[in-house]
Coordinates of C-alpha atoms and ligand atoms in Angstrom, one line a residue:
X1 CA -0.1 -0.2 -0.6
X2 CA 1.4 3.4 -1.5
X3 CA -0.2 5.4 1.1
X4 CA 1.2 3.2 4.2
X5 CA 4.4 5.6 3.0
X6 CA 2.7 9.1 2.9
X7 CA 3.1 11.1 5.5
X8 CA -0.3 11.6 8.0
X9 CA -0.1 15.4 7.5
X10 CA 0.0 15.4 3.6
X11 CA -2.5 13.0 3.9
X12 CA -5.0 14.6 5.9
X13 CA -4.0 18.2 4.1
X14 CA -6.9 20.1 3.0
X15 CA -4.4 21.6 -0.1
X16 CA -4.9 24.8 -1.2
X17 CA -7.9 25.4 -3.8
X18 CA -7.3 27.9 -6.2
X19 CA -9.7 30.6 -8.3
X20 CA -8.2 28.3 -11.4
X21 CA -9.4 24.5 -9.6
X22 CA -13.0 26.3 -9.0
X23 CA -13.8 27.5 -11.7
X24 CA -12.1 25.2 -15.3
X25 CA -13.6 26.8 -18.3
X26 CA -12.5 29.3 -21.6
X27 CA -14.3 32.2 -22.9
X28 CA -16.0 33.6 -19.4
X29 CA -15.8 36.5 -17.4
X30 CA -13.3 36.3 -14.6
X31 CA -13.4 38.1 -11.7
X32 CA -11.9 35.8 -9.4
X33 CA -8.6 35.4 -8.9
X34 CA -7.9 39.2 -8.4
X35 CA -5.6 39.7 -11.6
X36 CA -5.3 43.1 -13.2
X37 CA -7.7 42.7 -16.3
X38 CA -5.2 44.7 -18.3
X39 CA -2.3 43.3 -19.8
X40 CA -0.9 40.4 -21.6
X41 CA 0.1 37.7 -18.8
X42 CA -2.8 39.3 -16.3
X43 CA -4.1 35.9 -15.9
X44 CA -2.8 33.7 -13.6
X45 CA -1.6 29.9 -15.7
X46 CA -3.0 26.8 -15.8
X47 CA -2.4 24.9 -12.3
X48 CA -2.1 21.7 -14.4
X49 CA -0.6 22.6 -17.5
X50 CA -3.3 21.0 -19.5
X51 CA -1.5 21.6 -22.7
X52 CA 1.5 20.9 -22.2
X53 CA 0.8 18.2 -20.1
X54 CA -1.1 16.1 -23.1
X55 CA 1.4 17.2 -25.7
X56 CA 4.1 15.6 -23.4
X57 CA 1.7 12.3 -23.2
X58 CA 1.6 12.3 -26.6
X59 CA 5.2 12.0 -27.5
X60 CA 6.7 10.0 -24.3
X61 CA 3.1 7.6 -25.1
X62 CA 2.1 7.6 -21.4
X63 CA -1.2 9.1 -19.7
X64 CA -1.6 13.0 -18.8
X65 CA -3.0 12.1 -15.5
X66 CA 0.6 9.6 -14.9
X67 CA 2.6 13.3 -15.7
X68 CA 3.8 16.1 -12.9
X69 CA 5.5 19.2 -13.9
X70 CA 7.2 20.8 -12.0
X71 CA 9.4 24.3 -12.0
X72 CA 12.6 22.1 -13.1
X73 CA 13.5 18.2 -11.5
X74 CA 14.6 20.0 -8.1
X75 CA 11.0 20.3 -7.4
X76 CA 10.4 17.1 -7.9
X77 CA 13.3 15.7 -5.8
X78 CA 11.9 18.0 -2.9
X79 CA 7.9 17.5 -3.5
X80 CA 9.4 13.3 -3.3
X81 CA 10.9 14.6 0.4
X82 CA 7.5 16.8 1.7
X83 CA 5.6 12.9 0.8
X84 CA 7.2 10.5 2.0
X85 CA 9.7 11.4 4.5
X86 CA 9.4 12.4 7.9
X87 CA 12.0 15.6 9.6
X88 CA 14.3 14.0 11.5
X89 CA 12.9 10.1 11.6
X90 CA 12.6 9.0 7.8
X91 CA 15.9 8.1 5.5
X92 CA 16.5 8.3 2.4
X93 CA 19.2 6.0 -0.1
X94 CA 21.8 7.3 -2.7
X95 CA 24.6 5.8 -4.2
X96 CA 27.4 8.6 -5.1
X97 CA 29.4 9.4 -6.8
X98 CA 26.0 11.1 -8.2
X99 CA 23.9 14.2 -8.6
X100 CA 24.2 16.3 -5.7
X101 CA 20.5 17.8 -5.6
X102 CA 19.4 14.6 -3.5
X103 CA 21.0 15.1 -0.6
X104 CA 20.6 18.9 -0.1
X105 CA 17.8 18.8 -0.9
X106 CA 17.3 15.6 2.0
X107 CA 19.7 17.8 4.3
X108 CA 17.4 21.5 4.2
X109 CA 13.9 19.0 4.8
X110 CA 16.2 17.4 7.9
X111 CA 15.9 14.2 6.8
X112 CA 19.0 11.2 7.0
X113 CA 20.8 10.1 3.6
X114 CA 22.4 7.0 3.9
X115 CA 24.9 6.1 0.7
X116 CA 26.0 3.1 -0.9
X117 CA 28.4 4.5 -2.9
X118 CA 28.9 2.9 -6.3
X119 CA 31.3 -0.1 -7.0
X120 CA 34.9 1.1 -9.5
X121 CA 33.3 0.6 -11.9
X122 CA 30.5 2.7 -10.8
X123 CA 27.6 0.7 -11.3
X124 CA 24.8 -0.6 -8.0
X125 CA 26.7 -2.5 -5.5
X126 CA 23.8 -3.7 -5.7
X127 CA 24.2 -6.7 -2.5
X128 CA 25.3 -4.0 -0.3
X129 CA 22.2 -1.8 -1.4
X130 CA 19.9 -4.2 -1.0
X131 CA 21.7 -4.8 2.8
X132 CA 20.7 -1.0 3.2
X133 CA 17.4 -1.8 2.3
X134 CA 16.6 -4.3 5.1
X135 CA 18.1 -2.8 7.4
X136 CA 17.3 0.4 7.4
X137 CA 13.9 0.4 5.1
X138 CA 14.9 4.5 3.4
X139 CA 11.6 6.0 2.3
X140 CA 12.9 6.7 -0.8
X141 CA 15.6 5.7 -3.1
X142 CA 16.9 8.1 -5.9
X143 CA 18.7 5.6 -8.5
X144 CA 20.4 8.1 -11.4
X145 CA 20.7 6.6 -14.4
X146 CA 22.9 7.7 -17.2
X147 CA 24.3 8.7 -13.5
X148 CA 25.9 12.3 -13.2
X149 CA 29.1 12.7 -12.7
X150 CA 30.0 9.5 -13.7
X151 CA 28.1 9.5 -17.4
X152 CA 27.5 5.7 -17.8
X153 CA 24.3 4.0 -17.6
X154 CA 23.2 1.6 -14.2
X155 CA 22.2 -1.9 -14.9
X156 CA 20.4 -3.6 -12.3
X157 CA 18.0 -0.9 -11.4
X158 CA 14.8 -3.4 -11.8
X159 CA 16.1 -5.4 -8.5
X160 CA 15.9 -2.6 -6.8
X161 CA 12.9 -1.4 -7.3
X162 CA 11.5 -4.9 -6.3
X163 CA 13.1 -5.2 -3.7
X164 CA 12.4 -1.0 -1.9
X165 CA 9.6 -1.0 0.5
X166 CA 9.4 2.3 -0.2
X167 CA 9.7 4.6 -3.2
X168 CA 12.6 4.4 -5.9
X169 CA 13.1 7.8 -7.8
X170 CA 14.6 6.5 -10.9
X171 CA 16.3 10.2 -12.6
X172 CA 16.6 9.7 -16.2
X173 CA 17.4 13.4 -17.0
X174 CA 20.4 11.7 -19.4
X175 CA 18.2 9.1 -20.8
X176 CA 17.3 10.4 -24.2
X177 CA 21.4 10.5 -24.9
X178 CA 21.5 6.4 -23.9
X179 CA 21.7 3.3 -25.5
X180 CA 19.3 2.2 -22.4
X181 CA 15.8 2.0 -22.9
X182 CA 14.3 4.3 -20.0
X183 CA 12.1 2.5 -17.4
X184 CA 9.0 4.7 -18.4
X185 CA 7.6 1.6 -20.3
X186 CA 7.6 -0.4 -16.5
X187 CA 5.8 2.4 -14.8
X188 CA 2.8 0.2 -14.2
X189 CA 4.7 -2.9 -13.1
X190 CA 5.5 -0.7 -10.0
X191 CA 3.3 1.9 -8.1
X192 CA 6.6 2.4 -6.0
X193 CA 8.6 3.7 -9.0
X194 CA 8.6 7.7 -9.5
X195 CA 10.4 8.6 -13.2
X196 CA 12.1 12.2 -13.5
X197 CA 12.9 13.8 -17.0
X198 CA 13.5 16.6 -17.6
X199 CA 13.5 19.7 -20.9
X200 CA 16.9 20.8 -19.8
X201 CA 19.1 18.6 -21.5
X202 CA 18.7 17.1 -25.1
X203 CA 15.5 19.1 -25.3
X204 CA 18.0 21.7 -25.0
X205 CA 15.0 24.0 -23.1
X206 CA 17.0 24.9 -18.9
X207 CA 16.0 28.3 -19.1
X208 CA 12.4 27.4 -19.0
X209 CA 12.7 25.1 -16.0
X210 CA 11.0 21.9 -16.9
X211 CA 10.6 18.9 -14.9
X212 CA 8.5 16.2 -15.1
X213 CA 7.7 13.4 -13.3
X214 CA 5.9 9.9 -14.6
X215 CA 4.3 8.1 -11.4
X216 CA 0.9 6.1 -10.8
X217 CA -2.0 8.7 -10.8
X218 CA -2.1 7.8 -7.5
X219 CA 1.0 9.9 -6.6
X220 CA 0.5 11.8 -9.4
X221 CA -2.8 13.1 -7.6
X222 CA -0.4 13.2 -4.6
X223 CA 2.3 15.4 -6.0
X224 CA -1.1 18.1 -7.1
X225 CA -2.2 18.1 -3.4
X226 CA 1.3 19.2 -2.5
X227 CA 2.5 21.4 -5.1
X228 CA 2.8 25.5 -5.6
X229 CA -1.0 25.7 -6.7
X230 CA 1.1 27.8 -10.0
X231 CA 4.5 26.2 -10.3
X232 CA 5.3 26.8 -14.2
X233 CA 4.7 30.1 -15.3
X234 CA 2.3 30.4 -18.7
X235 CA 5.6 31.9 -20.9
X236 CA 7.1 29.2 -19.3
X237 CA 4.2 26.4 -20.3
X238 CA 3.7 28.2 -24.0
X239 CA 7.8 28.3 -24.6
X240 CA 7.8 24.3 -23.7
X241 CA 5.3 24.0 -25.6
X242 CA 6.4 25.5 -29.0
X243 CA 9.5 24.1 -28.8
X244 CA 7.7 20.4 -28.6
X245 CA 6.3 21.4 -31.6
X246 CA 9.7 20.6 -34.0
X247 CA 10.2 17.2 -32.9
X248 CA 12.6 17.0 -36.5
X249 CA 15.0 20.0 -35.3
X250 CA 14.8 18.5 -31.3
X251 CA 16.3 15.1 -33.0
X252 CA 18.6 16.3 -35.3
X253 CA 20.4 18.4 -32.7
X254 CA 20.3 14.9 -30.6
X255 CA 22.5 13.7 -33.5
X256 CA 24.1 16.1 -33.6
X257 CA 25.1 16.3 -30.0
X258 CA 25.9 12.3 -30.0
X259 CA 27.7 12.7 -33.0
X260 CA 30.0 15.3 -31.4
X261 CA 30.3 13.0 -28.6
X262 CA 32.1 10.2 -29.9
X263 CA 34.7 12.8 -31.8
X264 CA 35.1 14.4 -28.6
X265 CA 35.5 11.0 -26.7
X266 CA 38.5 9.9 -29.2
X267 CA 40.3 12.9 -29.8
X268 CA 40.3 12.9 -25.6
X269 CA 41.4 9.3 -25.6
X270 CA 44.3 9.9 -27.8
X271 CA 45.6 12.9 -25.1
X272 CA 47.9 12.1 -23.4
X273 CA 47.2 14.0 -20.3
X274 CA 44.0 12.4 -20.7
X275 CA 44.6 8.9 -17.6
X276 CA 40.8 7.7 -18.1
X277 CA 38.4 8.7 -20.3
X278 CA 35.1 7.2 -18.9
X279 CA 32.9 5.3 -21.6
X280 CA 29.5 7.6 -21.5
X281 CA 25.9 7.7 -22.0
X282 CA 25.0 10.8 -21.5
X283 CA 25.9 14.7 -22.9
X284 CA 28.7 14.7 -20.9
X285 CA 32.5 13.2 -20.2
X286 CA 34.5 12.7 -17.4
X287 CA 38.1 12.4 -18.1
X288 CA 40.6 11.6 -14.6
X289 CA 44.0 13.8 -15.3
X290 CA 47.2 13.7 -13.4
X291 CA 46.2 17.0 -12.0
X292 CA 42.6 18.2 -12.9
X293 CA 42.7 21.8 -10.4
X294 CA 45.5 22.6 -12.3
X295 CA 44.5 21.8 -15.6
X296 CA 40.7 23.3 -14.6
X297 CA 42.3 26.3 -13.3
X298 CA 44.2 26.8 -16.8
X299 CA 41.1 26.1 -18.7
X300 CA 39.7 28.6 -16.6
X301 CA 41.6 31.2 -17.9
X302 CA 41.8 30.4 -21.2
X303 CA 38.1 31.3 -21.1
X304 CA 37.1 27.9 -21.5
X305 CA 34.6 26.5 -18.0
X306 CA 35.0 23.0 -17.3
X307 CA 33.3 21.1 -14.0
X308 CA 36.0 19.6 -11.3
X309 CA 34.6 17.1 -9.6
X310 CA 37.8 15.8 -8.3
X311 CA 35.3 15.9 -5.2
X312 CA 32.8 13.5 -6.3
X313 CA 35.8 11.2 -7.9
X314 CA 40.0 11.6 -7.7
X315 CA 41.5 14.3 -10.5
X316 CA 38.2 14.3 -12.7
X317 CA 36.6 17.0 -14.8
X318 CA 33.7 17.0 -16.6
X319 CA 33.0 18.2 -19.9
X320 CA 29.9 19.0 -21.4
X321 CA 30.0 17.7 -25.4
X322 CA 29.7 21.4 -26.5
X323 CA 28.9 22.2 -31.0
X324 CA 32.3 21.1 -33.0
X325 CA 33.7 24.6 -32.8
X326 CA 33.4 24.8 -28.9
X327 CA 35.1 21.0 -28.3
X328 CA 37.8 21.9 -30.6
X329 CA 38.4 25.2 -29.6
X330 CA 38.8 23.0 -25.5
X331 CA 40.9 19.8 -27.2
X332 CA 42.8 22.9 -28.5
X333 CA 43.5 24.3 -25.0
X334 CA 43.8 21.3 -23.9
X335 CA 47.3 20.2 -26.1
X336 CA 48.4 23.4 -25.3
X337 CA 48.0 22.6 -21.7
X338 CA 50.3 19.4 -22.6
X339 CA 52.6 21.7 -24.4
X340 CA 53.7 24.1 -20.9
X341 CA 53.7 21.0 -18.3
X342 CA 55.8 19.5 -21.2
X343 CA 58.7 21.7 -20.7
Ligands
PLP1 C1 20.9 18.4 -14.9 C2 20.2 17.1 -14.3 C3 18.8 17.3 -14.0 C4 17.9 18.4 -14.2 O1 17.0 19.5 -13.4 P1 16.4 20.4 -13.8 O2 16.0 21.0 -12.4 O3 14.8 19.8 -14.5 O4 17.1 21.3 -15.0 C5 17.8 16.5 -13.0 N1 18.7 15.6 -12.5 C6 20.1 15.6 -13.2 C7 21.0 14.3 -12.5 C8 20.8 16.5 -14.0 O5 21.8 16.2 -14.0

């Protein structure tokens, strides 16, 4: 019973009922929300983003009532904690090195974070995760596949979803770049599964802050009870909808990024200063070098900004795949750096 996992105050909640909740309809004289009668953005947005959600339902082949739209994925993460985790009591489980927001969000809510590190090949330590599920009963398990910052898709997700007594949130922010299939097709098999995706990466809409959660209709209804009433602005809904009308452009850009990734991977592999190029299913590449901080600082001075991930994986930099010319500039600077350090 999923409802047993939900915090009592959330189950008991009388959600805020907005003016747009109480009356829905298109053409009418609206004097119910204290809006100004003037201006082009004078009306509150659709609280449930119906048009955008319907479009996403068609693209993802998931019914609209199994989709929640958040103000970025960060809102999805935050809502999961609000719904399921009692501060100072419940626990989440993460598998580091991974996306930093899960633990930050847990800290904000004063929720403990259990950590089961990935193995040295950055795959899940399945036995250790299963053991921690049995001994510590985490309320929410966050899995990220393809994983940030390592880049690889995770292999043994399903046994964890099966064994979990709580919710498993599978973060598929980078799934479009991966050969591995999305877990969306398994949504109806596992009532405890929440899949999070985003329009920020492959869809190129990071500025619009559109995060998605896919789950059972029941869980989506709980998300809707807890979310801020107007969490996605009308401008953002409109622009996202507009961008989604161009599937050919999306495919072209996605293929270009994948092609650039292949080229960047092979060039990086040929550079003596790069000790290791980790395999990637995402739009970024993690590399290991002798002195990541020195290289990072050198690149910053050349106005090439990458991400130093050394605190997560020793002496590593995470490089987003850019346009061909941007990647060439990066490679040129890496070659220049090689010359300076050899002499
Ligand atoms: C970039 C990223 C997201 C996307 O976050 P938004 O708030 O939707 O922009 C989510 N998860 C991971 C692992 C990411 O790297």
